Coordinates of C-alpha atoms in Angstrom, one line a residue:
X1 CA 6.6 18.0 -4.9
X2 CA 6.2 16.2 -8.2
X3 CA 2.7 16.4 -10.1
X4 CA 0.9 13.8 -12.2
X5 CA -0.4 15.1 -15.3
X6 CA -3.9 15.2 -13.9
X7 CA -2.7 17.5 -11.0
X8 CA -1.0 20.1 -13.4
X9 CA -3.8 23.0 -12.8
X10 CA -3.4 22.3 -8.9
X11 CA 0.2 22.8 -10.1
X12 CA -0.5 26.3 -11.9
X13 CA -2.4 27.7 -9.1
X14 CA 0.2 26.9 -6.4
X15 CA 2.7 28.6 -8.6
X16 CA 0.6 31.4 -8.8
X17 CA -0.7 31.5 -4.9
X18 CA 3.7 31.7 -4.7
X19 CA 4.1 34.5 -6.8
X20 CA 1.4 36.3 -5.6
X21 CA 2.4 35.6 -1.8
X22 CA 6.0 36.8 -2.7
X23 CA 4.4 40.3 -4.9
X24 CA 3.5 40.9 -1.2
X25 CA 6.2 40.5 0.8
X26 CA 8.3 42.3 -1.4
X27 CA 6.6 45.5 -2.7
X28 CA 4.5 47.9 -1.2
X29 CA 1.3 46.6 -2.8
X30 CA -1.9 44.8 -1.2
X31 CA -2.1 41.8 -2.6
X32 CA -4.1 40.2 0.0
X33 CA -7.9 40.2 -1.8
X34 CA -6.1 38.6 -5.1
X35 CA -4.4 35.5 -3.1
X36 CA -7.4 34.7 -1.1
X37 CA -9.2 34.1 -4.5
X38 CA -6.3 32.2 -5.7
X39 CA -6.6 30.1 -2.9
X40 CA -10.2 29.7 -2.8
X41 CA -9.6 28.4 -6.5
X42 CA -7.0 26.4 -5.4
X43 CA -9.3 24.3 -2.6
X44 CA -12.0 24.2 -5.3
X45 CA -10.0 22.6 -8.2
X46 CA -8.1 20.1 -5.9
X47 CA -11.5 19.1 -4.7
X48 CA -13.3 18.9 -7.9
X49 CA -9.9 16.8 -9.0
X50 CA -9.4 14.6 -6.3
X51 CA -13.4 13.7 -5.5
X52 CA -13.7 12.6 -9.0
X53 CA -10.7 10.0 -9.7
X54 CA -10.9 7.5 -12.5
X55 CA -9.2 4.2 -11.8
X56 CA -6.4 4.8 -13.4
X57 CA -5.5 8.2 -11.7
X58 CA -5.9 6.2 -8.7
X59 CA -3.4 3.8 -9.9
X60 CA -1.0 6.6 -10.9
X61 CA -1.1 7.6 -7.0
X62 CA -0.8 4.5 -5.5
X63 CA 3.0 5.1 -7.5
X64 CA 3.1 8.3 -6.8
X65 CA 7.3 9.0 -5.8
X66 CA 6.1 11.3 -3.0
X67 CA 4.3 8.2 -1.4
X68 CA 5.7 6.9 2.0
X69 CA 6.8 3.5 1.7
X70 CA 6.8 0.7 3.6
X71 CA 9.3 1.3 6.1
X72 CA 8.2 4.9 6.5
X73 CA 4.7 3.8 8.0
X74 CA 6.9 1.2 10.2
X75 CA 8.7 4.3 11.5
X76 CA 5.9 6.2 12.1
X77 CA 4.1 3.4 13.8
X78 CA 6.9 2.1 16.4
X79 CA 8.0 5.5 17.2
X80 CA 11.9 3.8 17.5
X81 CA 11.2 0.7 18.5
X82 CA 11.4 -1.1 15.4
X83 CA 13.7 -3.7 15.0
X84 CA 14.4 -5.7 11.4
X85 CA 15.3 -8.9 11.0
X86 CA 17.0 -10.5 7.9
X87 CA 17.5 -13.8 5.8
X88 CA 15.5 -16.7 5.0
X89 CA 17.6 -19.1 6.6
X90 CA 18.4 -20.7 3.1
X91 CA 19.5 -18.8 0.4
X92 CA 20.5 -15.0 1.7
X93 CA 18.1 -12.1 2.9
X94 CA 16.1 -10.0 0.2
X95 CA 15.9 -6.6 0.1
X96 CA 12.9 -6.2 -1.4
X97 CA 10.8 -7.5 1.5
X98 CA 11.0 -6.3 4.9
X99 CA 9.9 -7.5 8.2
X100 CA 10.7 -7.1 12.0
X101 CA 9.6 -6.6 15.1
X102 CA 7.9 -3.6 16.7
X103 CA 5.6 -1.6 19.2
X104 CA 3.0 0.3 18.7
X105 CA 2.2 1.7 22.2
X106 CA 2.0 -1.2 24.6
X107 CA 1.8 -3.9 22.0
X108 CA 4.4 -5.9 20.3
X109 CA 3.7 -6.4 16.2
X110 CA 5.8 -8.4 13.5
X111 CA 6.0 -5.6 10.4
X112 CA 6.5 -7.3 7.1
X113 CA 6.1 -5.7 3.7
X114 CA 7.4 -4.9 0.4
X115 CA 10.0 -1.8 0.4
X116 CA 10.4 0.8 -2.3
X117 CA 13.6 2.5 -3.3
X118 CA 13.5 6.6 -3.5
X119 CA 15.6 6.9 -5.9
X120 CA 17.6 4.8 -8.9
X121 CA 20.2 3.8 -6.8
X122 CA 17.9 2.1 -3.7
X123 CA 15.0 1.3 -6.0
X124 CA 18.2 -1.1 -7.4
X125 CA 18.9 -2.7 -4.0
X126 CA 15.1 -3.4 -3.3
X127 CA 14.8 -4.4 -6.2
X128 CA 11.6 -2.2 -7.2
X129 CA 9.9 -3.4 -4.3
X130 CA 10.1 -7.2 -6.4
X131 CA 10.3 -9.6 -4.2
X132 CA 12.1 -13.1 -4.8
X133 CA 11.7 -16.5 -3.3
X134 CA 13.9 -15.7 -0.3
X135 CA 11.6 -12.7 0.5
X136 CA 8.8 -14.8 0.9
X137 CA 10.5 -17.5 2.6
X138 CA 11.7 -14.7 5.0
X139 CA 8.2 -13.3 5.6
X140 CA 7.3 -17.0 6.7
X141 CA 10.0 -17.4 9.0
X142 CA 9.1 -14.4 10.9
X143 CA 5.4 -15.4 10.9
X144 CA 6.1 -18.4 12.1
X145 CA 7.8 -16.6 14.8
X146 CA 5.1 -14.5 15.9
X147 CA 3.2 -17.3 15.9
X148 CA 5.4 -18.9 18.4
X149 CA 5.5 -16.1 20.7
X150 CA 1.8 -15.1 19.9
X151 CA 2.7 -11.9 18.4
X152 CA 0.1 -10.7 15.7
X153 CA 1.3 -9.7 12.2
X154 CA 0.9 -6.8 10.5
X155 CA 1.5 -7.2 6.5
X156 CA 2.2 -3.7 4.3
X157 CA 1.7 -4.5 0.7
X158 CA 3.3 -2.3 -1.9
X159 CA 4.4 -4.3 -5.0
X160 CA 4.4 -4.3 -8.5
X161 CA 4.5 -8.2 -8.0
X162 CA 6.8 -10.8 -7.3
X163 CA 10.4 -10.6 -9.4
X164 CA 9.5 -12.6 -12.5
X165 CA 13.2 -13.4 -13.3
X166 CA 14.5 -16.6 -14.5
X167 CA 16.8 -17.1 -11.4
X168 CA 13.4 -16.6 -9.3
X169 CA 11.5 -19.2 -11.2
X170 CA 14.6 -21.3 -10.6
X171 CA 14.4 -21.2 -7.0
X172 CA 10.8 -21.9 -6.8
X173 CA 9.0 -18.7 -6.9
X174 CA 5.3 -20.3 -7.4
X175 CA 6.4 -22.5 -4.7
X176 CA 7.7 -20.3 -2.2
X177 CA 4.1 -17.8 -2.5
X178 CA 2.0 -21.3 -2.7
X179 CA 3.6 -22.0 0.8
X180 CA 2.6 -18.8 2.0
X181 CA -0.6 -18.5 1.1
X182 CA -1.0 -22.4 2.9
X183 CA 0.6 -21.1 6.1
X184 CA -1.1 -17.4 6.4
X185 CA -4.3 -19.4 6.3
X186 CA -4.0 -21.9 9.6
X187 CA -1.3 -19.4 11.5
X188 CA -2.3 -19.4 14.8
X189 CA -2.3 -15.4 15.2
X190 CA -4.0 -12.6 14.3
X191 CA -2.8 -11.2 10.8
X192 CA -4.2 -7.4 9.8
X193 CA -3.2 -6.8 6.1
X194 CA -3.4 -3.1 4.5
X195 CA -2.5 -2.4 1.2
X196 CA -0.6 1.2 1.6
X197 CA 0.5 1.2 -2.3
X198 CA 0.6 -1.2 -5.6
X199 CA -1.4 -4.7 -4.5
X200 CA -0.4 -6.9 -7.9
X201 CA -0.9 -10.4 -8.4
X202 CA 0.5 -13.2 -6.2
X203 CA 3.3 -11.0 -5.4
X204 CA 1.0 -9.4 -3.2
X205 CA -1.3 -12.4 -1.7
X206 CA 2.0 -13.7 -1.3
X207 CA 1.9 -12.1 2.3
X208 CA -1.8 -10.9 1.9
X209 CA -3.9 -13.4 3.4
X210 CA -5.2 -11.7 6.7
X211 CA -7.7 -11.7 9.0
X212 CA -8.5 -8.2 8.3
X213 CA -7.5 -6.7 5.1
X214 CA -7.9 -3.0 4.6
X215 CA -7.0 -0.7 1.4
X216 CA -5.8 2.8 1.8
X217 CA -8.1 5.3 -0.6
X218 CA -5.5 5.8 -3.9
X219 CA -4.3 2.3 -4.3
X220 CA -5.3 -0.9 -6.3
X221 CA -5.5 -4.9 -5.7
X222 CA -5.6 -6.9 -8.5
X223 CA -4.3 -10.1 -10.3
X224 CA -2.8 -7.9 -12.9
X225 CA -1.9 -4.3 -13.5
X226 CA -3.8 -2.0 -16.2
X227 CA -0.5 -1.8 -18.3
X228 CA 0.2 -6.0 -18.7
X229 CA -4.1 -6.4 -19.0
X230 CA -3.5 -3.6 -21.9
X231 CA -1.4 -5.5 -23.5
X232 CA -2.3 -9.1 -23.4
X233 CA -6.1 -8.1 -24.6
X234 CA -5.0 -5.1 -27.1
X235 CA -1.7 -6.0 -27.8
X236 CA -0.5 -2.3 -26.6
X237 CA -0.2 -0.1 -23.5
X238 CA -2.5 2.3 -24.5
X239 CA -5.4 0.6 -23.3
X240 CA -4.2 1.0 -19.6
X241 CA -7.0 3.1 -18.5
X242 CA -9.6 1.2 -20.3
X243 CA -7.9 -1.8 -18.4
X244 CA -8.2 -0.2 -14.6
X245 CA -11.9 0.6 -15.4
X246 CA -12.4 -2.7 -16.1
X247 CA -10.3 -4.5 -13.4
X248 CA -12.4 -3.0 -10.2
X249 CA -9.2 -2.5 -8.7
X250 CA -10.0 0.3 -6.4
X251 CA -10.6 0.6 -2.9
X252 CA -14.5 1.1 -3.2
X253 CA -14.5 -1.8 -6.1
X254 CA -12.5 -4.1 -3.6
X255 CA -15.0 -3.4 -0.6
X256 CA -18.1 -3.5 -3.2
X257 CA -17.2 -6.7 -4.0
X258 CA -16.8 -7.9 0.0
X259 CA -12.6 -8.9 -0.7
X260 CA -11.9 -6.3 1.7
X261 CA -13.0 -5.3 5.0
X262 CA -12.5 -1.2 4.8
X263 CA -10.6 1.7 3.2
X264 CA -8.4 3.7 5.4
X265 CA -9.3 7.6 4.2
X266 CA -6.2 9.4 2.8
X267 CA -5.7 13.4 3.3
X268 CA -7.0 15.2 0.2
X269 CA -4.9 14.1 -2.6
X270 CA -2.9 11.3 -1.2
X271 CA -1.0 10.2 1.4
X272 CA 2.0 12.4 0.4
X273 CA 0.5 15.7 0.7
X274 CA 0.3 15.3 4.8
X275 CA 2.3 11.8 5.7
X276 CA 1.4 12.2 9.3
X277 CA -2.6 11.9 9.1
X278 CA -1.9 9.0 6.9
X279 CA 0.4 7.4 9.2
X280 CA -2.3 8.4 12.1
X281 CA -5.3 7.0 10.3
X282 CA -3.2 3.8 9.2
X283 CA -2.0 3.3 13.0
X284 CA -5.8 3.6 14.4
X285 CA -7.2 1.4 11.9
X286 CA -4.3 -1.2 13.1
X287 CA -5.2 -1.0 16.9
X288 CA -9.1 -1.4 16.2
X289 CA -8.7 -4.4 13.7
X290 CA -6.4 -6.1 16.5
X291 CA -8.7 -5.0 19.6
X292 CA -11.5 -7.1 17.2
X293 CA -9.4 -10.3 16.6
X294 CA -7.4 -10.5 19.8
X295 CA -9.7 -12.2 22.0
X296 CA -10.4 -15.3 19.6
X297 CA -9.2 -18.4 20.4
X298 CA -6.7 -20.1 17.7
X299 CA -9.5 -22.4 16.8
X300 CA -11.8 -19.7 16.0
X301 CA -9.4 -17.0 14.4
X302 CA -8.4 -20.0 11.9
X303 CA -11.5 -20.8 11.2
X304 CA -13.1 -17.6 10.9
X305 CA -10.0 -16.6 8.0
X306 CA -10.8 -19.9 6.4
X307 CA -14.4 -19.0 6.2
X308 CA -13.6 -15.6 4.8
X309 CA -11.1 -17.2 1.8
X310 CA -13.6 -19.6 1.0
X311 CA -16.8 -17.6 0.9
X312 CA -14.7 -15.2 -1.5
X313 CA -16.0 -15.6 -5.6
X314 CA -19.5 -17.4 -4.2
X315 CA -22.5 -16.2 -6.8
X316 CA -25.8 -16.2 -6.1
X317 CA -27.9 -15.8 -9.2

């Protein structure tokens, strides 16, 4: 397990809780008394840690390298029943954004999302989880699909945003999450968005325009991330936290301001430390949001996701 900075004294006391756990295995001495207070120090600092989070620390967990990804939630979910599809039917199939079809239970879903490497060498071939036009052009092929076959979509978003390179902009990256955003709107199928890690910018809404849109507990949604906000107001990174505070990025901002429609609660300190729960919570919260929009007519699910775009941003002095 890696720590952030803020979770070095949960560190300290799990290294101690070790040590003391091994004194006892290995010598003839009752150790029992002294690890029971460890742990009881233990619970109380990770809960004093992780019931207090600034923005920022949330932001640092939403990139936390422990974090299940994209296709590990798809996994979970279709219990071996997922199957991916590729390409855009244009250019050439992205790495970076994922999407096929899958069950979960009885129910047939179309899965697209942004995927994370785990390491140098696959964070290379996703890209960092960057997505470029063809990504998005391949998200709306396989919507488009669902549509078709009345399928509803399930979007994961975890992004740092879209791949600003030049050969992105070339092939019409503005275009490509324009068109998106257009099509998610009128799709004639129920779309349940959750945001299960980084939600930045366009690269995000890019595939993030749902019916239902949910936010797992240590993540962030936000036109910008703390660092580039830093830097375009103070002309330096070191503002970041100052930045996060500022952004309402959080889950509780996001749902205070009415842009999303609930969190999904992690296990006590993120959705590393027991994957499983998190996959469990993220599944029921699925099924509910789906038993809620399934029975709408294509006239009203449209409408009713136009209404909710539209009414976003309205101020009532």
């Amino acid at each position: 397990m890696e720590y952030l900075e803020f979770e070095l004294p949960i560190k300290e006391l799990e290294e101690q809780l070790t040590k003391c756990e091994l004194i006892g295995k290995e010598s003839d001495v009752d150790v029992t008394d002294s690890c029971k207070n460890i742990e009881k120090k233990l619970i109380k600092t990770k809960n004093d840690i992780y019931k207090n989070l600034t923005a920022w620390q949330r932001v640092q967990l939403s990139r936390h390298p422990n974090r299940p990804y994209t296709l590990d939630h798809i996994n979970f979910l279709t219990n071996g029943t997922f199957m991916e599809l590729h390409g855009d039917r244009t250019v050439k199939d992205d790495k970076a954004m994922i999407g096929g079809l899958g069950k979960i239970g009885d129910q047939s879903f179309m899965f697209i999302g942004q995927q994370k490497g785990y390491n140098t060498k696959t964070r290379q071939y996703r890209n960092f989880g960057m997505s470029n036009p063809e990504g998005y052009r391949k998200a709306l092929r396989l919507m488009k699909m669902a549509e078709k076959f009345g399928i509803p979509v399930v979007t994961l978003l975890d992004t740092p945003g879209a791949y600003p390179g030049l050969e992105a902009e070339e092939r019409g990256q503005g275009e490509a999450i324009a068109r998106n955003i257009l099509e998610m709107t009128r799709l004639k199928t129920p779309i349940i968005t959750i945001i299960i890690g980084e939600g930045a910018s366009g690269g995000a809404v890019g595939i993030g325009v749902g019916d239902r849109v949910y936010m797992m507990e240590n993540t962030w949604y936000s036109v910008i991330s703390p660092e580039s906000c830093s830097s375009i107001l103070w002309r330096s990174w070191e503002h970041k936290e100052k930045a996060a505070e500022a952004l309402k990025l959080t889950a509780s901002d996001m749902k205070k301001q009415k842009l999303i429609d609930g969190i999904i609660k992690e296990p006590l300190g993120g959705a590393h430390y027991d994957r499983e729960n998190a996959f469990k919570e993220v599944e029921k919260t699925i099924i509910r949001a789906y038993k809620e929009l399934k029975d709408l007519t294509h006239k009203d699910l449209v409408k009713k996701r136009m209404d909710k775009y539209a009414e976003m941003g309205e101020f009532k002095g």
